[in-house]
Short mmCIF file of C-alpha atoms in Angstrom, two decimals:
data_model
loop_
_atom_site.label_atom_id
_atom_site.label_comp_id
_atom_site.label_asym_id
_atom_site.label_seq_id
_atom_site.Cartn_x
_atom_site.Cartn_y
_atom_site.Cartn_z
CA MET A 1 11.49 11.59 -20.52
CA THR A 2 10.89 10.28 -16.99
CA ARG A 3 13.60 10.33 -14.37
CA THR A 4 15.97 7.38 -14.03
CA VAL A 5 18.63 6.33 -11.56
CA ALA A 6 21.85 8.23 -12.24
CA GLY A 7 25.33 6.74 -12.13
CA ARG A 8 26.48 3.16 -12.35
CA THR A 9 23.77 0.48 -12.20
CA ASP A 10 25.69 -2.65 -13.23
CA HIS A 11 24.75 -4.73 -10.16
CA VAL A 12 21.23 -4.43 -8.75
CA VAL A 13 20.05 -6.07 -5.54
CA VAL A 14 16.31 -6.78 -5.45
CA VAL A 15 14.95 -7.07 -1.91
CA GLY A 16 11.99 -9.46 -1.97
CA ALA A 17 11.21 -12.39 -4.28
CA GLY A 18 7.51 -11.71 -4.60
CA LEU A 19 5.82 -11.08 -7.93
CA ALA A 20 7.02 -7.45 -8.06
CA GLY A 21 10.61 -8.31 -7.20
CA LEU A 22 10.78 -11.21 -9.65
CA SER A 23 9.24 -9.09 -12.40
CA ALA A 24 11.85 -6.40 -11.75
CA ALA A 25 14.61 -9.00 -11.73
CA LEU A 26 13.60 -10.49 -15.09
CA HIS A 27 13.33 -7.08 -16.76
CA LEU A 28 16.71 -6.04 -15.30
CA LEU A 29 18.34 -9.25 -16.48
CA GLY A 30 16.92 -8.68 -19.94
CA ALA A 31 18.57 -5.25 -19.96
CA GLY A 32 21.95 -6.75 -19.16
CA ARG A 33 22.18 -6.02 -15.43
CA ARG A 34 23.69 -8.39 -12.90
CA VAL A 35 20.96 -9.18 -10.38
CA THR A 36 20.93 -10.56 -6.85
CA VAL A 37 17.53 -11.32 -5.31
CA VAL A 38 17.31 -11.51 -1.52
CA GLU A 39 14.21 -13.03 0.11
CA ARG A 40 13.51 -13.60 3.82
CA ASP A 41 11.36 -16.71 3.23
CA PRO A 42 12.76 -20.09 2.18
CA LEU A 43 10.60 -20.01 -0.98
CA PRO A 44 10.02 -17.32 -3.61
CA GLY A 45 6.58 -15.77 -3.90
CA GLY A 46 6.25 -13.21 -1.12
CA ARG A 47 2.50 -12.73 -0.60
CA ALA A 48 1.96 -15.40 -3.29
CA GLY A 49 3.53 -18.06 -1.09
CA ARG A 50 2.90 -21.70 -0.37
CA ARG A 51 2.20 -23.68 2.80
CA ALA A 52 1.90 -27.43 3.24
CA LEU A 53 -0.67 -28.63 5.76
CA GLY A 54 -1.31 -32.34 6.30
CA GLY A 55 -1.01 -33.25 2.62
CA TYR A 56 -2.79 -30.09 1.42
CA HIS A 57 -0.88 -27.40 -0.52
CA LEU A 58 -2.17 -23.90 0.19
CA ASP A 59 -1.71 -20.68 -1.75
CA THR A 60 -1.10 -18.19 1.05
CA GLY A 61 -1.93 -15.12 -1.04
CA PRO A 62 -3.93 -14.33 -4.18
CA THR A 63 -5.91 -17.05 -5.91
CA VAL A 64 -7.25 -15.12 -8.92
CA LEU A 65 -4.96 -14.64 -11.94
CA THR A 66 -5.88 -12.19 -14.68
CA MET A 67 -3.82 -10.53 -17.45
CA PRO A 68 -1.20 -13.32 -17.75
CA ASP A 69 0.30 -11.43 -20.72
CA LEU A 70 1.94 -9.15 -18.14
CA ALA A 71 3.76 -12.12 -16.64
CA ASP A 72 4.61 -13.28 -20.15
CA GLU A 73 6.27 -9.90 -20.73
CA ALA A 74 8.60 -10.55 -17.81
CA PHE A 75 9.53 -13.99 -19.15
CA ALA A 76 10.03 -12.52 -22.63
CA ALA A 77 12.61 -10.11 -21.22
CA VAL A 78 14.97 -13.10 -20.81
CA GLY A 79 13.88 -14.86 -24.00
CA GLU A 80 11.37 -17.22 -22.40
CA ARG A 81 7.62 -17.84 -22.60
CA LEU A 82 5.22 -18.17 -19.71
CA ARG A 83 3.47 -21.15 -21.27
CA ASP A 84 6.75 -23.10 -21.37
CA ARG A 85 7.05 -22.78 -17.59
CA VAL A 86 3.44 -22.75 -16.35
CA GLU A 87 0.30 -24.53 -17.53
CA LEU A 88 -2.51 -21.97 -17.48
CA LEU A 89 -6.09 -23.19 -17.41
CA PRO A 90 -8.74 -20.66 -18.50
CA LEU A 91 -11.70 -20.76 -16.10
CA HIS A 92 -15.22 -21.14 -17.50
CA PRO A 93 -17.02 -19.62 -15.72
CA ALA A 94 -14.56 -17.10 -14.34
CA TYR A 95 -16.81 -16.83 -11.26
CA ARG A 96 -20.15 -18.09 -10.06
CA ALA A 97 -22.14 -15.43 -8.23
CA CYS A 98 -24.63 -16.68 -5.61
CA PHE A 99 -27.11 -14.16 -4.20
CA ALA A 100 -29.12 -13.99 -0.99
CA ASP A 101 -32.39 -14.53 -2.91
CA GLY A 102 -31.18 -17.97 -4.06
CA THR A 103 -30.38 -16.98 -7.66
CA THR A 104 -27.03 -17.72 -9.31
CA LEU A 105 -25.16 -16.20 -12.24
CA ASP A 106 -22.18 -17.68 -14.05
CA VAL A 107 -19.78 -14.89 -15.01
CA HIS A 108 -18.25 -15.67 -18.41
CA THR A 109 -15.49 -13.68 -20.08
CA ASP A 110 -16.70 -14.73 -23.54
CA ALA A 111 -19.07 -11.99 -24.73
CA ASP A 112 -21.68 -14.23 -26.34
CA ALA A 113 -21.79 -16.67 -23.43
CA MET A 114 -22.12 -13.86 -20.91
CA GLU A 115 -24.82 -12.08 -22.92
CA ALA A 116 -26.84 -15.30 -23.01
CA GLU A 117 -26.33 -15.83 -19.29
CA VAL A 118 -27.41 -12.29 -18.43
CA GLU A 119 -30.50 -12.66 -20.61
CA ARG A 120 -31.39 -15.92 -18.81
CA PHE A 121 -30.78 -14.28 -15.45
CA ALA A 122 -32.36 -10.84 -15.91
CA GLY A 123 -33.87 -10.48 -19.37
CA ALA A 124 -33.03 -9.07 -22.81
CA ARG A 125 -32.82 -5.44 -21.70
CA GLU A 126 -30.09 -6.22 -19.16
CA ALA A 127 -28.29 -8.36 -21.75
CA ALA A 128 -28.18 -5.38 -24.12
CA GLY A 129 -26.90 -3.24 -21.24
CA TYR A 130 -24.17 -5.78 -20.61
CA ARG A 131 -23.00 -5.48 -24.22
CA ARG A 132 -22.75 -1.70 -23.87
CA LEU A 133 -20.98 -2.07 -20.54
CA ARG A 134 -18.46 -4.48 -22.01
CA ASP A 135 -17.68 -2.05 -24.82
CA TRP A 136 -17.22 0.78 -22.29
CA LEU A 137 -14.94 -1.35 -20.12
CA GLY A 138 -12.74 -2.13 -23.14
CA ARG A 139 -12.39 1.54 -24.06
CA LEU A 140 -11.73 2.48 -20.44
CA TYR A 141 -8.99 -0.14 -20.17
CA ALA A 142 -7.30 0.97 -23.41
CA VAL A 143 -7.08 4.59 -22.23
CA GLN A 144 -5.92 3.80 -18.70
CA MET A 145 -3.39 1.09 -19.43
CA ARG A 146 -1.26 2.97 -21.92
CA ARG A 147 -1.09 6.23 -19.97
CA PHE A 148 -2.10 5.84 -16.32
CA ILE A 149 -1.25 2.27 -15.25
CA ASP A 150 1.72 1.08 -17.33
CA ALA A 151 3.64 4.35 -16.96
CA ASN A 152 6.08 6.06 -14.61
CA PHE A 153 5.13 9.49 -13.27
CA ASP A 154 7.49 12.17 -12.03
CA SER A 155 4.72 14.58 -11.02
CA PRO A 156 0.95 15.08 -11.38
CA LEU A 157 1.72 17.11 -14.50
CA GLY A 158 2.30 13.76 -16.19
CA LEU A 159 -1.47 13.34 -16.18
CA LEU A 160 -1.93 16.23 -18.56
CA THR A 161 -2.21 14.29 -21.80
CA PRO A 162 -4.96 13.82 -24.39
CA ASP A 163 -5.80 10.54 -22.66
CA LEU A 164 -6.89 12.48 -19.57
CA ALA A 165 -9.57 14.15 -21.68
CA ARG A 166 -10.51 10.78 -23.18
CA LEU A 167 -10.88 9.33 -19.68
CA ALA A 168 -13.09 12.26 -18.69
CA VAL A 169 -15.28 11.78 -21.77
CA LEU A 170 -15.67 8.12 -20.83
CA GLY A 171 -16.95 9.19 -17.40
CA GLY A 172 -13.90 7.93 -15.54
CA PHE A 173 -14.12 10.69 -12.94
CA GLY A 174 -17.72 9.97 -11.98
CA ARG A 175 -18.76 7.45 -9.33
CA LEU A 176 -18.39 3.76 -10.07
CA ASP A 177 -21.82 2.62 -8.94
CA THR A 178 -23.54 5.43 -10.84
CA ARG A 179 -21.68 4.63 -14.07
CA ILE A 180 -22.39 0.89 -13.82
CA GLY A 181 -26.02 1.76 -13.14
CA ARG A 182 -26.23 3.50 -16.53
CA PHE A 183 -25.78 0.12 -18.19
CA LEU A 184 -27.41 -2.30 -15.74
CA THR A 185 -30.49 -1.71 -13.60
CA ASP A 186 -30.52 -5.10 -11.87
CA GLU A 187 -28.84 -4.57 -8.50
CA ARG A 188 -27.41 -8.09 -8.49
CA LEU A 189 -25.66 -7.51 -11.82
CA GLN A 190 -24.36 -4.16 -10.61
CA ARG A 191 -22.62 -5.99 -7.77
CA VAL A 192 -20.83 -8.35 -10.16
CA PHE A 193 -19.25 -5.41 -11.98
CA SER A 194 -18.52 -3.19 -8.97
CA PHE A 195 -17.46 -5.42 -6.07
CA GLN A 196 -13.90 -5.18 -7.42
CA ALA A 197 -13.72 -1.68 -5.88
CA LEU A 198 -13.10 -3.48 -2.60
CA TYR A 199 -9.70 -4.56 -3.98
CA ALA A 200 -8.93 -0.86 -4.27
CA GLY A 201 -10.11 -0.22 -0.72
CA VAL A 202 -13.00 2.07 -1.67
CA ALA A 203 -16.78 1.53 -1.66
CA PRO A 204 -18.39 1.58 -5.15
CA SER A 205 -20.46 4.60 -4.11
CA ARG A 206 -17.24 6.55 -3.48
CA ALA A 207 -14.84 4.95 -5.97
CA LEU A 208 -14.00 6.65 -9.24
CA ALA A 209 -15.58 4.99 -12.26
CA ALA A 210 -12.03 4.63 -13.58
CA TYR A 211 -11.60 1.74 -11.14
CA ALA A 212 -13.94 -0.30 -13.34
CA VAL A 213 -10.72 -1.22 -15.13
CA ILE A 214 -10.41 -3.96 -12.47
CA ALA A 215 -13.79 -5.31 -13.59
CA TYR A 216 -12.41 -5.37 -17.14
CA MET A 217 -9.59 -7.63 -16.00
CA ASP A 218 -12.00 -9.92 -14.14
CA THR A 219 -14.93 -10.07 -16.56
CA VAL A 220 -13.50 -9.40 -20.02
CA ALA A 221 -9.79 -10.23 -20.19
CA GLY A 222 -10.19 -13.69 -18.65
CA VAL A 223 -9.48 -15.49 -15.38
CA TYR A 224 -6.86 -18.25 -15.27
CA PHE A 225 -5.66 -20.91 -12.89
CA PRO A 226 -2.00 -22.00 -12.97
CA ARG A 227 -1.81 -25.74 -12.47
CA GLY A 228 -0.16 -26.21 -9.10
CA GLY A 229 -1.82 -23.10 -7.70
CA LEU A 230 -0.95 -19.45 -8.08
CA HIS A 231 2.36 -20.05 -6.31
CA ALA A 232 3.42 -21.86 -9.50
CA LEU A 233 3.81 -18.43 -11.14
CA PRO A 234 6.47 -16.94 -8.81
CA ARG A 235 8.16 -20.31 -8.61
CA ALA A 236 8.49 -20.34 -12.41
CA MET A 237 9.62 -16.70 -12.50
CA ALA A 238 12.33 -17.45 -9.95
CA ALA A 239 13.52 -20.44 -11.97
CA ALA A 240 13.64 -18.35 -15.16
CA ALA A 241 15.57 -15.62 -13.36
CA ALA A 242 18.08 -18.14 -12.01
CA ASP A 243 18.53 -19.67 -15.47
CA ALA A 244 19.15 -16.15 -16.85
CA GLY A 245 21.94 -15.58 -14.33
CA ALA A 246 20.25 -14.12 -11.25
CA ASP A 247 21.72 -14.98 -7.86
CA LEU A 248 18.76 -15.97 -5.67
CA ARG A 249 19.48 -15.91 -1.96
CA LEU A 250 16.48 -17.28 -0.09
CA GLY A 251 16.02 -17.40 3.66
CA ARG A 252 18.00 -14.18 4.09
CA ASN A 253 16.50 -11.33 6.10
CA VAL A 254 17.66 -7.84 5.14
CA THR A 255 18.61 -5.96 8.31
CA ARG A 256 19.96 -2.66 6.94
CA LEU A 257 21.22 -0.73 3.94
CA GLU A 258 24.72 0.73 3.87
CA ARG A 259 24.98 4.22 2.37
CA SER A 260 27.58 6.58 1.10
CA GLY A 261 26.04 10.01 0.87
CA SER A 262 22.85 9.76 -1.16
CA ARG A 263 23.54 6.28 -2.56
CA VAL A 264 22.98 2.80 -1.19
CA THR A 265 26.27 0.92 -1.45
CA ALA A 266 25.36 -2.45 0.07
CA VAL A 267 22.48 -4.56 1.32
CA VAL A 268 23.21 -6.26 4.63
CA THR A 269 21.38 -9.44 5.63
CA ASP A 270 21.59 -11.63 8.70
CA HIS A 271 24.05 -13.73 6.68
CA GLU A 272 26.21 -11.35 4.62
CA ARG A 273 26.95 -7.97 3.10
CA ILE A 274 26.08 -7.61 -0.62
CA PRO A 275 27.63 -4.61 -2.42
CA CYS A 276 25.40 -3.04 -5.06
CA ASP A 277 25.11 -0.20 -7.54
CA ALA A 278 21.33 0.12 -7.17
CA VAL A 279 18.57 -1.48 -5.13
CA VAL A 280 14.90 -2.37 -5.75
CA LEU A 281 12.88 -2.50 -2.52
CA THR A 282 9.62 -4.48 -2.53
CA PRO A 283 8.62 -5.01 1.14
CA ASP A 284 5.63 -3.21 2.64
CA LEU A 285 6.14 0.55 3.01
CA PRO A 286 6.88 0.63 6.78
CA VAL A 287 9.70 -1.89 6.28
CA VAL A 288 11.07 0.11 3.34
CA HIS A 289 11.00 3.34 5.34
CA ARG A 290 12.82 1.66 8.24
CA LEU A 291 15.53 0.34 5.92
CA LEU A 292 15.92 3.76 4.30
CA GLY A 293 15.94 5.53 7.66
CA ARG A 294 13.31 8.01 6.54
CA ARG A 295 9.68 8.88 7.10
CA PRO A 296 7.41 9.86 4.21
CA ARG A 297 6.66 13.54 3.88
CA ARG A 298 2.93 13.57 3.21
CA PRO A 299 0.53 16.23 4.51
CA VAL A 300 -2.07 13.54 5.30
CA ALA A 301 -1.38 10.06 6.65
CA LEU A 302 -1.84 7.16 4.24
CA ARG A 303 -5.18 5.38 4.31
CA HIS A 304 -5.04 1.61 4.05
CA ALA A 305 -7.40 -0.81 2.32
CA PRO A 306 -9.61 -3.20 4.28
CA SER A 307 -8.03 -6.44 5.39
CA ALA A 308 -9.33 -10.00 5.19
CA VAL A 309 -9.75 -13.15 7.19
CA VAL A 310 -8.87 -16.25 5.19
CA LEU A 311 -9.94 -19.74 6.16
CA HIS A 312 -8.04 -22.52 4.40
CA ALA A 313 -10.09 -25.69 4.85
CA GLY A 314 -9.05 -29.16 3.77
CA THR A 315 -12.24 -31.20 3.68
CA THR A 316 -13.45 -34.74 3.17
CA ARG A 317 -16.12 -33.55 0.72
CA THR A 318 -17.12 -30.66 -1.51
CA TRP A 319 -20.38 -29.10 -2.71
CA PRO A 320 -21.59 -29.34 -6.33
CA HIS A 321 -22.82 -25.75 -6.58
CA LEU A 322 -19.32 -24.35 -6.03
CA ALA A 323 -17.36 -23.27 -9.10
CA HIS A 324 -13.60 -22.74 -9.01
CA HIS A 325 -14.31 -19.20 -7.74
CA THR A 326 -17.67 -18.54 -6.10
CA LEU A 327 -18.88 -15.13 -4.94
CA SER A 328 -21.34 -15.58 -2.10
CA PHE A 329 -23.19 -12.29 -1.64
CA GLY A 330 -25.18 -11.42 1.45
CA ALA A 331 -28.34 -9.34 1.24
CA ALA A 332 -26.55 -6.23 2.56
CA TRP A 333 -24.41 -4.18 0.20
CA ARG A 334 -23.89 -0.50 1.05
CA ARG A 335 -23.90 -1.35 4.75
CA THR A 336 -21.18 -3.93 4.15
CA PHE A 337 -18.85 -1.33 2.62
CA ASP A 338 -19.62 1.12 5.42
CA GLU A 339 -18.65 -1.54 7.94
CA LEU A 340 -15.41 -2.32 6.12
CA THR A 341 -14.26 1.22 5.35
CA ARG A 342 -15.97 3.57 7.81
CA THR A 343 -17.33 2.09 11.03
CA GLY A 344 -14.66 -0.61 11.36
CA THR A 345 -17.07 -3.36 12.36
CA LEU A 346 -17.10 -6.94 11.11
CA MET A 347 -19.55 -7.67 8.30
CA THR A 348 -22.96 -8.41 9.77
CA ASP A 349 -24.14 -9.97 6.48
CA PRO A 350 -20.89 -11.06 4.84
CA SER A 351 -20.06 -11.30 1.17
CA LEU A 352 -17.40 -13.95 0.63
CA LEU A 353 -15.05 -15.31 -2.04
CA ILE A 354 -14.82 -19.10 -1.98
CA THR A 355 -12.07 -20.66 -4.09
CA ARG A 356 -11.87 -24.40 -4.73
CA PRO A 357 -8.46 -25.00 -6.41
CA THR A 358 -8.89 -28.78 -6.35
CA ALA A 359 -11.66 -28.33 -8.92
CA HIS A 360 -8.89 -28.06 -11.52
CA ASP A 361 -5.91 -29.58 -9.70
CA PRO A 362 -6.77 -32.50 -7.37
CA SER A 363 -3.05 -32.95 -6.58
CA LEU A 364 -3.27 -29.98 -4.19
CA ALA A 365 -5.04 -32.27 -1.69
CA PRO A 366 -4.74 -35.92 -0.63
CA GLU A 367 -6.64 -38.36 -2.81
CA GLY A 368 -10.38 -37.99 -2.38
CA ARG A 369 -10.02 -34.74 -0.42
CA HIS A 370 -10.81 -31.13 -1.36
CA LEU A 371 -9.32 -27.73 -0.62
CA HIS A 372 -11.42 -24.62 -0.01
CA TYR A 373 -10.18 -21.07 0.49
CA VAL A 374 -12.72 -18.71 2.07
CA LEU A 375 -11.90 -15.00 2.02
CA ALA A 376 -13.95 -12.70 4.22
CA PRO A 377 -13.10 -8.99 3.92
CA CYS A 378 -12.77 -7.24 7.28
CA PRO A 379 -11.73 -3.80 8.53
CA ASN A 380 -8.03 -3.09 8.83
CA THR A 381 -6.52 -2.62 12.28
CA ASP A 382 -6.48 1.18 11.95
CA ILE A 383 -10.28 1.36 12.19
CA GLY A 384 -11.32 -2.13 13.31
CA PRO A 385 -10.21 -4.66 15.92
CA GLY A 386 -6.47 -4.54 16.56
CA ALA A 387 -4.00 -7.38 16.19
CA ARG A 388 -4.27 -8.28 19.90
CA ALA A 389 -8.05 -8.32 19.76
CA TRP A 390 -7.95 -10.73 16.81
CA ARG A 391 -6.08 -13.34 18.84
CA ASP A 392 -9.19 -13.71 21.01
CA LEU A 393 -11.70 -13.00 18.27
CA ALA A 394 -10.32 -15.47 15.71
CA PRO A 395 -11.90 -18.74 16.98
CA ARG A 396 -15.35 -17.15 17.31
CA TYR A 397 -15.12 -15.56 13.88
CA ARG A 398 -14.07 -18.88 12.38
CA ASP A 399 -17.22 -20.47 13.82
CA ARG A 400 -19.34 -17.59 12.46
CA LEU A 401 -17.86 -18.09 9.00
CA LEU A 402 -18.62 -21.81 9.00
CA ALA A 403 -22.17 -21.15 10.23
CA THR A 404 -22.69 -18.63 7.40
CA LEU A 405 -21.40 -21.13 4.83
CA GLU A 406 -23.69 -23.81 6.27
CA ARG A 407 -26.72 -21.53 5.85
CA ARG A 408 -25.69 -20.81 2.27
CA GLY A 409 -25.70 -24.42 1.14
CA LEU A 410 -22.38 -25.87 2.29
CA THR A 411 -24.21 -28.37 4.43
CA GLY A 412 -22.00 -30.20 6.94
CA ILE A 413 -18.90 -28.13 6.26
CA ALA A 414 -17.81 -27.90 9.89
CA ALA A 415 -17.84 -31.68 10.23
CA ALA A 416 -16.05 -32.12 6.90
CA VAL A 417 -12.99 -30.02 7.86
CA GLU A 418 -10.00 -32.21 8.66
CA GLU A 419 -7.19 -29.66 8.24
CA GLU A 420 -7.48 -25.91 8.56
CA CYS A 421 -5.55 -22.68 8.82
CA LEU A 422 -7.14 -19.37 9.78
CA VAL A 423 -5.34 -16.15 8.82
CA THR A 424 -6.43 -12.87 10.42
CA PRO A 425 -5.18 -9.26 10.58
CA ALA A 426 -3.02 -10.36 13.52
CA ASP A 427 -1.11 -12.64 11.15
CA TRP A 428 -0.81 -9.95 8.45
CA THR A 429 0.55 -7.60 11.14
CA ALA A 430 3.11 -10.19 12.22
CA GLN A 431 4.27 -10.41 8.58
CA GLY A 432 4.99 -6.67 8.59
CA HIS A 433 1.90 -5.43 6.72
CA ALA A 434 0.81 -1.96 7.81
CA ALA A 435 -2.67 -1.70 9.35
CA GLY A 436 -2.90 -5.49 9.38
CA THR A 437 -3.85 -5.69 5.69
CA PRO A 438 -2.15 -7.49 2.79
CA PHE A 439 -3.85 -5.04 0.40
CA SER A 440 -1.64 -2.10 1.37
CA VAL A 441 -2.54 1.53 0.65
CA ALA A 442 -6.12 2.18 -0.48
CA HIS A 443 -6.75 3.59 -3.96
CA THR A 444 -8.42 6.80 -2.96
CA PHE A 445 -8.02 9.60 -5.51
CA ALA A 446 -5.29 11.14 -3.34
CA GLN A 447 -3.40 7.82 -3.33
CA THR A 448 -3.64 6.86 -7.00
CA GLY A 449 -1.34 7.42 -9.99
CA PRO A 450 1.17 10.23 -9.35
CA PHE A 451 -0.38 10.81 -5.90
CA ARG A 452 0.46 7.28 -4.73
CA PRO A 453 3.83 6.78 -2.99
CA ARG A 454 6.25 7.02 -5.92
CA ASN A 455 8.77 4.42 -6.90
CA LEU A 456 11.69 6.87 -6.74
CA VAL A 457 12.94 7.68 -3.24
CA ARG A 458 13.54 11.28 -2.25
CA GLY A 459 17.05 11.68 -0.84
CA THR A 460 18.35 8.36 -2.17
CA ASP A 461 19.67 8.43 -5.72
CA ASN A 462 19.79 4.71 -6.51
CA ALA A 463 16.82 3.13 -4.68
CA VAL A 464 13.57 2.26 -6.46
CA LEU A 465 10.36 0.83 -4.98
CA ALA A 466 8.14 -1.91 -6.39
CA GLY A 467 5.12 -3.74 -5.04
CA CYS A 468 1.54 -2.95 -4.11
CA GLY A 469 2.37 0.06 -1.92
CA THR A 470 3.75 2.07 -4.83
CA THR A 471 2.62 2.69 -8.39
CA PRO A 472 0.49 1.43 -10.02
CA GLY A 473 -1.10 -0.37 -7.03
CA VAL A 474 -2.68 -3.50 -5.59
CA GLY A 475 -3.33 -6.75 -7.46
CA VAL A 476 -1.36 -9.38 -9.36
CA PRO A 477 -1.39 -7.52 -12.72
CA THR A 478 -0.39 -4.21 -11.16
CA VAL A 479 2.45 -5.57 -9.03
CA LEU A 480 3.89 -7.27 -12.11
CA ILE A 481 3.76 -3.88 -13.83
CA SER A 482 5.35 -2.23 -10.78
CA GLY A 483 8.39 -4.49 -11.17
CA LYS A 484 8.71 -3.53 -14.81
CA LEU A 485 8.37 0.17 -13.98
CA ALA A 486 11.03 -0.13 -11.27
CA ALA A 487 13.41 -1.81 -13.74
CA ALA A 488 12.75 0.97 -16.26
CA ARG A 489 13.77 3.56 -13.66
CA ILE A 490 17.16 1.84 -13.49
CA THR A 491 17.73 0.91 -17.12
CA GLY A 492 16.09 3.87 -18.81
CA ALA A 493 14.22 1.45 -21.07
CA PRO A 494 10.68 2.38 -22.19
CA ALA A 495 8.26 1.14 -19.54
CA ARG A 496 5.28 0.54 -21.84
CA THR A 497 6.68 -2.24 -24.03
CA GLY A 498 3.44 -4.21 -23.91
CA ALA A 499 0.85 -1.66 -22.89
CA ALA A 500 -1.11 -1.89 -26.11
CA ARG A 501 -1.36 -5.68 -26.04
CA GLY A 502 -3.99 -5.95 -23.33
CA GLY A 503 -6.18 -8.38 -25.22
CA ARG A 504 -3.42 -10.69 -26.44
CA ARG A 505 -3.34 -14.26 -25.20
#
């Protein structure tokens, strides 16, 4: 049995209405708790927010949705179904990969379609390797989800299960790029199944092969687009929580926590004091530590993931070769990861994610217009340019991005931009994100699983953490799980109610 919050837990205050906080709220409501959700912004969503700009509607956070069954679990906790609240469109292809040599590959999540595409792209031998890789990814996911991702840990001893041996047999403790290379010899294909390590903040050459589970989510389980943009998901979760009895208080900034001994007794905002029996805290870790009045006791300082510059561009035209999600790879690869995670320099030959949400929902832009979201990974402010430096650097980097896109086939993009918003590490810093990154703590081995900041707080008996800074980690699927795990710490309910249903749709 894992540890749970002791004492009375009738009324829980959830600080933050992002995906983690809303997931926690729905699971708590389903277990019969009274729930108040406090959010500083006027809309729910947290990182998955929304901004209107001259008739364009921008997702301010993630744009890729995988594993929607995890969101469905949260809705099911209050007797609802995700599909009754959100229209999900499966993306075919999930991605289009464009390489520096001019070749392109459509990444399909259907096995037969992807095998045929790999054979067209790189030959029958690579297609057979893809089939073996897909099988390995499925087995890796099954082992990790039920024991290492969708599970609460009280200590590293919780790792000592038969599944640890199974993970070792699968090669999960080797290096990611080496393991992928056993299945695929084409370097371009290797990138498609290993670039996801960047989400974890580690280069493929240094990441554990276990992190290929992210590639499973991207390339096997399916990629979806919620009509209305990804913000439609937290908006629907908030509505379901309200209908189930949650008290949502938006536009309220939490200023402090009141305590009595080792328990939090009230959450105080700039508007009111809210008594509580327990609290779920979802802001970034520095904000949580300030509210708790404590500093983490770790022998080594936390390492943070790389950051990103995001250019939101509302344009008068689009480009036919762009899919909904397009990966634009530069010629450089290892050097790019060294720049992002070691030397702290901006990518000299950038690899970019370009998302075109108006491909499936034209209503996100004025009639006849198009919306493009360009994400360029960059070093965080711990090792790269600081927040102040970015204020001067931003306009020049924006011009460099547009010039790179122009060279890669987006002819005339600079002239086509009529509305734009550039987000840099300076903006992430202003939002309270440590090291100027929205991707939080990197998934090094020493910051993964039971070694990651835990969701129970030492010295506070009734506070639980959720979000990307705690277990299980960064990404839409994992923060949804973190909310469920936080709720389980309060209710004592089994945390793995849906862990075995990974392939269900």
